[in-house]
Coordinates of C-alpha atoms and ligand atoms in Angstrom, one line a residue:
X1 CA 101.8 108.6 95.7
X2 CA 105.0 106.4 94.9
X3 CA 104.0 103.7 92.4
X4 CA 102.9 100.4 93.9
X5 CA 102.8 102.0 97.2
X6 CA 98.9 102.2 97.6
X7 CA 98.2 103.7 100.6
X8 CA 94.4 102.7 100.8
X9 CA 95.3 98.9 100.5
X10 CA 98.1 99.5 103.0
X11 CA 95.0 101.3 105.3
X12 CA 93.0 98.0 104.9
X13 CA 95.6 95.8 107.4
X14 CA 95.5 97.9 109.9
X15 CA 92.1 97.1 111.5
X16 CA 92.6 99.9 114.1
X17 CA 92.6 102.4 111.5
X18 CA 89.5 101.6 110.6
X19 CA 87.5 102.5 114.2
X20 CA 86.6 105.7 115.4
X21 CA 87.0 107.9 118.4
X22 CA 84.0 108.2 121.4
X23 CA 82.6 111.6 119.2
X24 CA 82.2 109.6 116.2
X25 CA 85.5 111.2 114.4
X26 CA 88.0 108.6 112.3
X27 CA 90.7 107.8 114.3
X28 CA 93.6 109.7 112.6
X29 CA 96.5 108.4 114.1
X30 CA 99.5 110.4 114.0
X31 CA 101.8 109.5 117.0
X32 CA 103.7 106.5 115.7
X33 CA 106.7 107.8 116.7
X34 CA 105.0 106.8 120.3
X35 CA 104.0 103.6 118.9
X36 CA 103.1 102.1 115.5
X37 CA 100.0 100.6 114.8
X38 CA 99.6 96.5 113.5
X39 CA 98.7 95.2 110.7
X40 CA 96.8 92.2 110.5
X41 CA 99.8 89.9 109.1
X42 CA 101.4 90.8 113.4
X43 CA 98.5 90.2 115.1
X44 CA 97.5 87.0 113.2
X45 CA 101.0 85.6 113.6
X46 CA 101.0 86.0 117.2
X47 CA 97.4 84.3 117.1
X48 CA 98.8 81.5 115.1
X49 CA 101.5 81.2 117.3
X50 CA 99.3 80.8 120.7
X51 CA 96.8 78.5 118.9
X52 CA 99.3 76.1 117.4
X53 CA 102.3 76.0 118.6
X54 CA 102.9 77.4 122.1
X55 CA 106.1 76.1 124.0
X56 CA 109.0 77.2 125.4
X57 CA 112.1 77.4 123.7
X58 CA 115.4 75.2 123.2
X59 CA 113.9 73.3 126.5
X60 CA 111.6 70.5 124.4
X61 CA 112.4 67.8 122.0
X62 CA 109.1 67.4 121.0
X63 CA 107.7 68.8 117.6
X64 CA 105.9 72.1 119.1
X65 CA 108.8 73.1 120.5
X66 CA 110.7 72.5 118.1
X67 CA 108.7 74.9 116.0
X68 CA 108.6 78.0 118.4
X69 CA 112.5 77.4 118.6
X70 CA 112.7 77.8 114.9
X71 CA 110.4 80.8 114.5
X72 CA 111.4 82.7 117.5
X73 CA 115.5 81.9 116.0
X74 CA 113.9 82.9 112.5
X75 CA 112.9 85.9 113.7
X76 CA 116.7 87.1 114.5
X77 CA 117.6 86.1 111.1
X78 CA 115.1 88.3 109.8
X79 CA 115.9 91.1 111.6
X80 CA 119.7 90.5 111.4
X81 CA 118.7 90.6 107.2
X82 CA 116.9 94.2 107.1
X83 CA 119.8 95.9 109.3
X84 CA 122.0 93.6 107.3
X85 CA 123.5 92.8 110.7
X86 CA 124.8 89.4 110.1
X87 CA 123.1 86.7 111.6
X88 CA 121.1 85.6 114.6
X89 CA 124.4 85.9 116.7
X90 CA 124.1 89.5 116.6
X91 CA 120.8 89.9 117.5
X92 CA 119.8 90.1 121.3
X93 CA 116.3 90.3 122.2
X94 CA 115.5 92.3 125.6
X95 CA 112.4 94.6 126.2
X96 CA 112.8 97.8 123.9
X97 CA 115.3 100.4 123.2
X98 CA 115.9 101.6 126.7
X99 CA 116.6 98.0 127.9
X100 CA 119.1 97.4 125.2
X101 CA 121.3 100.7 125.7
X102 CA 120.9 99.9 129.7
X103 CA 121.9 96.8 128.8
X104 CA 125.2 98.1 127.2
X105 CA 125.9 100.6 130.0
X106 CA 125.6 97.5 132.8
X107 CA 127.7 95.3 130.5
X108 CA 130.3 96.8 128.3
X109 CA 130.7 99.8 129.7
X110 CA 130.1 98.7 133.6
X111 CA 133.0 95.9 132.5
X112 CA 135.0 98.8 130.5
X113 CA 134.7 102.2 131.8
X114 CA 136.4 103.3 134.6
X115 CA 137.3 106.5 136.7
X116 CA 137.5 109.9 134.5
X117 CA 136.4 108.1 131.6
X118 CA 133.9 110.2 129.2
X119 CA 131.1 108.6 127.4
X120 CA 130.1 111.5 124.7
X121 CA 126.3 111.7 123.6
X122 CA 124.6 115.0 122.3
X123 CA 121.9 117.2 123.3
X124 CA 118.8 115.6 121.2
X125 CA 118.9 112.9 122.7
X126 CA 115.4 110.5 124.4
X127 CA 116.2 109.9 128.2
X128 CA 117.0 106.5 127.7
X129 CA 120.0 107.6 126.1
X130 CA 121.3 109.7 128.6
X131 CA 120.1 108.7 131.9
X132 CA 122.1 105.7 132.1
X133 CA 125.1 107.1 131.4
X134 CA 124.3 109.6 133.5
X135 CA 123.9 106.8 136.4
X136 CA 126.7 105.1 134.8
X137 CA 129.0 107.6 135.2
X138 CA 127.8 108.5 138.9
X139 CA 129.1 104.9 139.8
X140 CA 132.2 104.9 137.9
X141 CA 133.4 108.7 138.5
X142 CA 133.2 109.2 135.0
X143 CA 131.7 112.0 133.0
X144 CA 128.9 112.0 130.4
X145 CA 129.7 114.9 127.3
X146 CA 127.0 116.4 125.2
X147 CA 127.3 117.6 121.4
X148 CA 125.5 120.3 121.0
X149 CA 123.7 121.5 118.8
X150 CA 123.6 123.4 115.7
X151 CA 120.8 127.2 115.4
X152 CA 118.3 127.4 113.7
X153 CA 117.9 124.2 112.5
X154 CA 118.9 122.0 115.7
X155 CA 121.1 119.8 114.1
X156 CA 124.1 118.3 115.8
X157 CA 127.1 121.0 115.5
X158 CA 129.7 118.5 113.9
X159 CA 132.3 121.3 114.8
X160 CA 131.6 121.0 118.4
X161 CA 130.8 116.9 118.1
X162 CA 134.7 116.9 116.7
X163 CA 135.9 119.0 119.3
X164 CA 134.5 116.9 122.2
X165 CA 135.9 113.8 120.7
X166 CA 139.5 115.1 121.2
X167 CA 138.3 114.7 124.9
X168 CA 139.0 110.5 124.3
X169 CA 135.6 109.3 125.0
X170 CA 135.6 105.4 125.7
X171 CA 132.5 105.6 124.4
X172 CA 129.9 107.6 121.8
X173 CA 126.2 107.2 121.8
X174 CA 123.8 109.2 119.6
X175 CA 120.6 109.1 118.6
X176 CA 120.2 108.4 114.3
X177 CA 117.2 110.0 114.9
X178 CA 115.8 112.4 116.9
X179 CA 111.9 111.7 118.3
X180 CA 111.3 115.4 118.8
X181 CA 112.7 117.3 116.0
X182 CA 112.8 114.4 113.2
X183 CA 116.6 115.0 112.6
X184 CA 118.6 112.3 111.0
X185 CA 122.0 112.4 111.7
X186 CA 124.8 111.0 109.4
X187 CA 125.7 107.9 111.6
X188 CA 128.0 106.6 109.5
X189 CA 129.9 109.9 109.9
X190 CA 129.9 110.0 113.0
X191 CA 130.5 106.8 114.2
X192 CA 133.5 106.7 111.6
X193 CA 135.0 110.1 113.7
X194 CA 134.5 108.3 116.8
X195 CA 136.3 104.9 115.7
X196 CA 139.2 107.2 114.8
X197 CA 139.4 108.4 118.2
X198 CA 139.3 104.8 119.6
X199 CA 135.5 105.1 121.0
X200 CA 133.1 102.2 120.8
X201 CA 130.1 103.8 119.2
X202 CA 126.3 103.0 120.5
X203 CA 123.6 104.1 118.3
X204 CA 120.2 104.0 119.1
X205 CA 118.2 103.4 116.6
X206 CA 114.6 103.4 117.7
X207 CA 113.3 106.1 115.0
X208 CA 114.9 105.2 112.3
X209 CA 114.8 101.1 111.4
X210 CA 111.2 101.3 111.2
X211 CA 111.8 104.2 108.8
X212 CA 114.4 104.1 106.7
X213 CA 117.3 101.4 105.2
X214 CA 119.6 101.1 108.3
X215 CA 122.6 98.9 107.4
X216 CA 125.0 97.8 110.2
X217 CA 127.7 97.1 107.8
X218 CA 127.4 100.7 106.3
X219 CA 127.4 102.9 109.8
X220 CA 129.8 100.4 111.6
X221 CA 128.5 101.0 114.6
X222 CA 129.5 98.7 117.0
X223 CA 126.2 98.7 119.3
X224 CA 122.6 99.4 118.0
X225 CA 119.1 99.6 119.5
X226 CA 115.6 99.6 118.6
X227 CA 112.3 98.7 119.6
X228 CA 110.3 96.2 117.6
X229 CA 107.0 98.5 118.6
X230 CA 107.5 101.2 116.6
X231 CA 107.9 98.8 113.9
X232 CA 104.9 97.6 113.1
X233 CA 105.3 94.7 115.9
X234 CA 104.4 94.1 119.6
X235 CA 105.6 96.1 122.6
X236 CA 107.7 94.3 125.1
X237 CA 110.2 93.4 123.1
X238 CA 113.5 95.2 121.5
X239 CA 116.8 94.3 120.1
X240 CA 120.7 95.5 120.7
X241 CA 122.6 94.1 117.6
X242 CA 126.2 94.0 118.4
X243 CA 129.6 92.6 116.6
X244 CA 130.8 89.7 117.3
X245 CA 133.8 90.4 119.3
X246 CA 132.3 92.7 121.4
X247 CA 129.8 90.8 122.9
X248 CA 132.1 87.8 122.9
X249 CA 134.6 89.8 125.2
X250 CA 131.6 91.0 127.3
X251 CA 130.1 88.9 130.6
X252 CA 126.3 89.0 131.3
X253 CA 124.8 90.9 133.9
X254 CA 121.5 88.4 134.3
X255 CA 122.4 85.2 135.4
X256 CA 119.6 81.9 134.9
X257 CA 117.8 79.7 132.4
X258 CA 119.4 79.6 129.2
X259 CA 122.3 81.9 129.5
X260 CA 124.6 79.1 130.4
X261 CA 126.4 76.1 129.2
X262 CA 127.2 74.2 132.1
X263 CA 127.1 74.9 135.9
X264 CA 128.5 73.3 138.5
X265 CA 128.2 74.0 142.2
X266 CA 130.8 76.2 142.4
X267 CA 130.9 77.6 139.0
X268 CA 129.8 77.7 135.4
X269 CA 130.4 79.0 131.6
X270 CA 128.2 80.9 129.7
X271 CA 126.4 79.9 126.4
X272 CA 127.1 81.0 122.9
X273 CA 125.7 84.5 121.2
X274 CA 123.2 85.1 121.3
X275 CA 121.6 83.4 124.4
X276 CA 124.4 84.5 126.8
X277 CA 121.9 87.6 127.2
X278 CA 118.7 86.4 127.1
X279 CA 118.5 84.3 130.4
X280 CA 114.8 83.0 131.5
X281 CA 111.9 82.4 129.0
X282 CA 112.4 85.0 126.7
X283 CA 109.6 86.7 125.5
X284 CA 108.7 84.6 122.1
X285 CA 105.2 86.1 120.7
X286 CA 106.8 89.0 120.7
X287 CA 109.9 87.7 118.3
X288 CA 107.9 85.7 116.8
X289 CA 105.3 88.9 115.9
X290 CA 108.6 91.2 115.2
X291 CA 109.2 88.7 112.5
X292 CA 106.4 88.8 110.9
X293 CA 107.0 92.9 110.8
X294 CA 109.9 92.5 109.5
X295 CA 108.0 90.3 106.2
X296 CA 105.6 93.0 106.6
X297 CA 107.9 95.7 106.1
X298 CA 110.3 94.6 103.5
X299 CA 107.0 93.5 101.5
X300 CA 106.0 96.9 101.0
X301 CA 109.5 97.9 101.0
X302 CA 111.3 100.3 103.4
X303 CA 112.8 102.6 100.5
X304 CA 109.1 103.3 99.7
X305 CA 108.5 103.6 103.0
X306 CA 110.7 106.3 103.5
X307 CA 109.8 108.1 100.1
X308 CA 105.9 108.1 101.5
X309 CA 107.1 109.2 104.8
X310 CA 109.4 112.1 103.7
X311 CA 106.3 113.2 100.9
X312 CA 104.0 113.7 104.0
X313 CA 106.1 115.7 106.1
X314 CA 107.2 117.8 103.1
X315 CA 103.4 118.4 102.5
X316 CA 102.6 119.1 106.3
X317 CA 105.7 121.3 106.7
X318 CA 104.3 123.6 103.5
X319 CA 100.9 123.8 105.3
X320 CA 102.2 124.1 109.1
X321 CA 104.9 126.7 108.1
X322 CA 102.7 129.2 106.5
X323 CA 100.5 129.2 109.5
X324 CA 100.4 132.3 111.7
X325 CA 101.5 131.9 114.6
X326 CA 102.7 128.3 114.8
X327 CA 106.1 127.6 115.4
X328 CA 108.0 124.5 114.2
X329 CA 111.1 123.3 115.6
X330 CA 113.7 121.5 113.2
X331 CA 114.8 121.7 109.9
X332 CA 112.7 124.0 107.6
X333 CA 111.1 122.6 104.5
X334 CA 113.0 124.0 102.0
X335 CA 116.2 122.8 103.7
X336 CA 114.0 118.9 103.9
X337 CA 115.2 116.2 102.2
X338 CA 115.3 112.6 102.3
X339 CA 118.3 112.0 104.1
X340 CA 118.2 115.0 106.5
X341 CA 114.4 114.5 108.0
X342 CA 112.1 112.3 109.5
X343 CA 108.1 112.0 109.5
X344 CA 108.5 113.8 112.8
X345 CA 107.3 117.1 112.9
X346 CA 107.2 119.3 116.4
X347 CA 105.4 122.5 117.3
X348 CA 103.6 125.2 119.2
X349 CA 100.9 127.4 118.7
X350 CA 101.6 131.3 119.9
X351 CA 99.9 131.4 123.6
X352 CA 98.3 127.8 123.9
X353 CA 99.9 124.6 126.0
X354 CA 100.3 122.4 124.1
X355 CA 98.7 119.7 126.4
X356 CA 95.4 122.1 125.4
X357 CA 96.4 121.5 121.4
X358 CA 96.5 117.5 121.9
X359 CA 93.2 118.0 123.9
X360 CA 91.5 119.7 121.2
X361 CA 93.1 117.6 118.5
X362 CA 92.1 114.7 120.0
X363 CA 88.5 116.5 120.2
X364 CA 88.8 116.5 116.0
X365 CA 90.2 112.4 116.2
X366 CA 93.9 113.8 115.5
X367 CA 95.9 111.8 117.7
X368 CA 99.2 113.1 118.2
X369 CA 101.7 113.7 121.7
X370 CA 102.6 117.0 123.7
X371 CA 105.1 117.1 126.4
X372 CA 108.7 116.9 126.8
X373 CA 109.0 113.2 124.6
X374 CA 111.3 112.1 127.3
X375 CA 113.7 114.1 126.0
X376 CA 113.4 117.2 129.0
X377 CA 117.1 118.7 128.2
X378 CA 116.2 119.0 125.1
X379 CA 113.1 120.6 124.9
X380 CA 113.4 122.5 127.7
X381 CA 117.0 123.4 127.8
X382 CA 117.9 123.8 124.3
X383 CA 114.6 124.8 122.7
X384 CA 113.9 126.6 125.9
X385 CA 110.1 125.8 126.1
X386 CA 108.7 123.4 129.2
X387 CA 106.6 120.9 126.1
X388 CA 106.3 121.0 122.3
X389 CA 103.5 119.3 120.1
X390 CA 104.1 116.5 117.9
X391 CA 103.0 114.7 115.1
X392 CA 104.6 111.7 113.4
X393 CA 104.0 109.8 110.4
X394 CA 104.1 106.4 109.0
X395 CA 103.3 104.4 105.9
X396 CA 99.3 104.5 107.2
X397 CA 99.5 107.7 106.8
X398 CA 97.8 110.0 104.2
X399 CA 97.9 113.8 103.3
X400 CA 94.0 113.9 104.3
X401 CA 95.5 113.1 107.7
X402 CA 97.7 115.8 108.1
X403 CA 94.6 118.5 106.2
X404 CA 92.5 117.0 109.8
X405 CA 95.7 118.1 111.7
X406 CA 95.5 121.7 110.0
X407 CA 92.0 121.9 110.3
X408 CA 92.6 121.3 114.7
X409 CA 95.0 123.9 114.4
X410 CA 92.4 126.1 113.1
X411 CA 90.1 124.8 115.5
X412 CA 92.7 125.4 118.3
X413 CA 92.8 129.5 117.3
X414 CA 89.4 129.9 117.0
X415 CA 89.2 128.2 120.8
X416 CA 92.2 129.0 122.3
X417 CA 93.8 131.4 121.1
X418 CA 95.3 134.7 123.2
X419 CA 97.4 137.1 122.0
Ligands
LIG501 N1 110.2 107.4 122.1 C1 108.3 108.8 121.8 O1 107.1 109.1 121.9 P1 111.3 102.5 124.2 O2 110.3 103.2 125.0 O3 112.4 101.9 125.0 O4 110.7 101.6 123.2 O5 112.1 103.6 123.3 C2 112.8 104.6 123.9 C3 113.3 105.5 122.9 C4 114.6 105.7 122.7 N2 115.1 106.5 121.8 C5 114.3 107.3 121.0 C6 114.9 108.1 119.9 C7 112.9 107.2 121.1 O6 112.2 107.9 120.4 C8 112.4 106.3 122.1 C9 110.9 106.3 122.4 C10 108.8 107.5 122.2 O7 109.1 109.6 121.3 C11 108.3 107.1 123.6 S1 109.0 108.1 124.8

């Protein structure tokens, strides 16, 4: 494996990875594009924070307070640094990904879109990136537009992405990368096209900051989310970056706590960037713990992160493909590179559900998802089946995880197997 990237010592902070399932099998844990798993360094931070210096933030003087304020502020400088997304200004903290593109579509785009207006997204995209725009556009009269996608390989069909932007969209939002089929798309390109046609570009993130060097001032996008759990950190919380004069020239839709500067009986003024957004007690172990993801990742060191990843999938894709009978949906490995695939690897088995292939995975201590990923249109509409398998990797992983994987497939024929 990549030099100074020891996998084994990288194994040894994540305590989880250590436990086994009720049979007695290792827990191989290969759904962490569901959710990651913690290290040590995030749980113990959280600890530390609870034991030592518990308070609310910006409401106390006093020297607890104090602290949280600094850590949980810290935390969106950190994150702000590995996107290279300015500063904490930019950084809102709400929930997870969905909550940060909702948060967009009740803000911006409730404040900017308008009758017969198009928001333009494509067809691999998670619900959370199409719903509300979907309910967006109900409310406004407007119309959502899908990209679609390129055969074999399921890419987005730039040809038809271009076409649909001579619609005028008011707005573009993609996925940079996909959660069923692992595809990373060129974000910079694309958000580039759609600033020439005047859109305000939304990218959501979620698969590919914990994965990969995502730079804000590279893609230009003007909106983008992420969720800090698939990162290493705790759930429940999430971030929307944005620039500057965006969320400047946008109202909040919560009102409360925090959000304000002053307010009066019969009116008030909002407070600056990035607490505008975040009204009530925000959720601070969970900044506090996506901080110390952030150290965690950038100490290991997210280029070698994503030159482990993209090794593993390039070994499970030479072992999966030759199987009989398997099918695998995405780019093919001798198409794979670095810049064009995730550690996301979807497929079937000829004749088996595979809500029966999970089962018997997780029978073998292979945990991995089936089902539509909450992304139904495109699984069922575009690859035409009602759920796919998946398994995803992350820096935990190791290629005798993905030979347990092959060895449940082979378990799953001898089973299951018709036809
Ligand atoms: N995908 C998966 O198993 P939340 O749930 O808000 O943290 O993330 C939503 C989301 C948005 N976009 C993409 C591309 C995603 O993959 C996800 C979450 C998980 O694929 C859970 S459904």
């Amino acid at each position: 494996m990549e030099q100074g990237f020891d996998v084994e010592e990288i194994r040894r902070d994540f305590p989880i990875l250590q436990t086994k399932t009720r049979n007695g099998k290792p827990l191989v844990y290969l759904d962490s594009a569901a959710t990651s798993q913690k290290p040590v360094q995030v749980i113990g931070k959280i600890e530390e924070y609870y034991r030592n210096y518990n308070a609310n933030i910006h409401r106390g003087l006093y020297e607890i307070s104090v602290r949280s304020t600094d850590e949980y502020t810290g935390s969106k400088e950190k994150v702000a640094r590995l996107i290279n997304g300015g500063s904490y200004r930019n950084i809102i903290y709400c929930r997870n990904t969905t909550e940060a593109i909702n948060l967009v579509a009740l803000s911006w785009a409730d404040q900017n879109i308008s009758q017969d207006d198009i928001v333009l997204t494509t067809q691999m995209e998670h619900h959370s990136n199409i719903v509300p725009w979907q309910m967006l556009a109900k409310k406004k009269k407007a119309r959502v537009e899908y990209a679609g996608l390129s055969k074999p390989n399921l890419s987005i069909d730039m040809e038809d992405y271009k076409e649909k932007l001579e619609h005028g969209p008011k707005l573009v939002a993609f996925s940079h990368v996909s959660n069923v089929l692992g595809t990373i798309n060129d974000a910079k390109e694309m958000a580039r096209l759609a600033h020439k046609h005047g859109a305000v570009v939304l990218v959501d993130g979620a698969q590919a900051v914990p994965h990969m060097k995502v730079d804000m001032k590279d893609i230009g996008a003007d909106f983008y989310a992420f969720s800090s759990h698939k990162m290493l950190g705790p759930a429940g919380i999430g971030v929307l970056y944005g620039k500057e004069p965006l969320l400047e020239g946008t109202d909040p839709v919560i009102g409360g706590g925090d959000m304000i500067r002053s307010v009066r009986f019969d009116s008030c003024t909002w407070n600056e960037l990035p607490w505008k957004f975040e009204a009530g007690t925000p959720n601070i172990e969970g900044g506090i713990g996506l901080g110390a993801a952030v150290d965690y990742i950038e100490k290991v060191g997210i280029e070698r992160i994503r030159r482990h990843e993209i090794a593993m999938t390039k070994y499970a894709l030479s072992g999966f493909e030759e199987m009989e009978g398997v099918e695998i949906y995405g780019e093919r490995l001798e198409k794979v590179n670095e810049s064009n695939k995730a550690g996301v690897i979807s497929f079937n088995i000829k004749g088996v559900h595979p809500h029966d292939v999970a089962s018997i995975f997780d029978s073998e201590g292979v945990a991995i998802r089936a089902g539509h990923h909450c992304a139904m249109p495109l699984v069922t509409q575009v690859i035409g089946e009602p759920a796919v398998a998946r398994m995803s990797f992350y820096l935990y992983n190791t290629e005798s995880d993905v030979d347990k994987a092959a060895e449940a497939v082979a378990k799953v024929k001898r089973m299951l197997k018709r036809g």
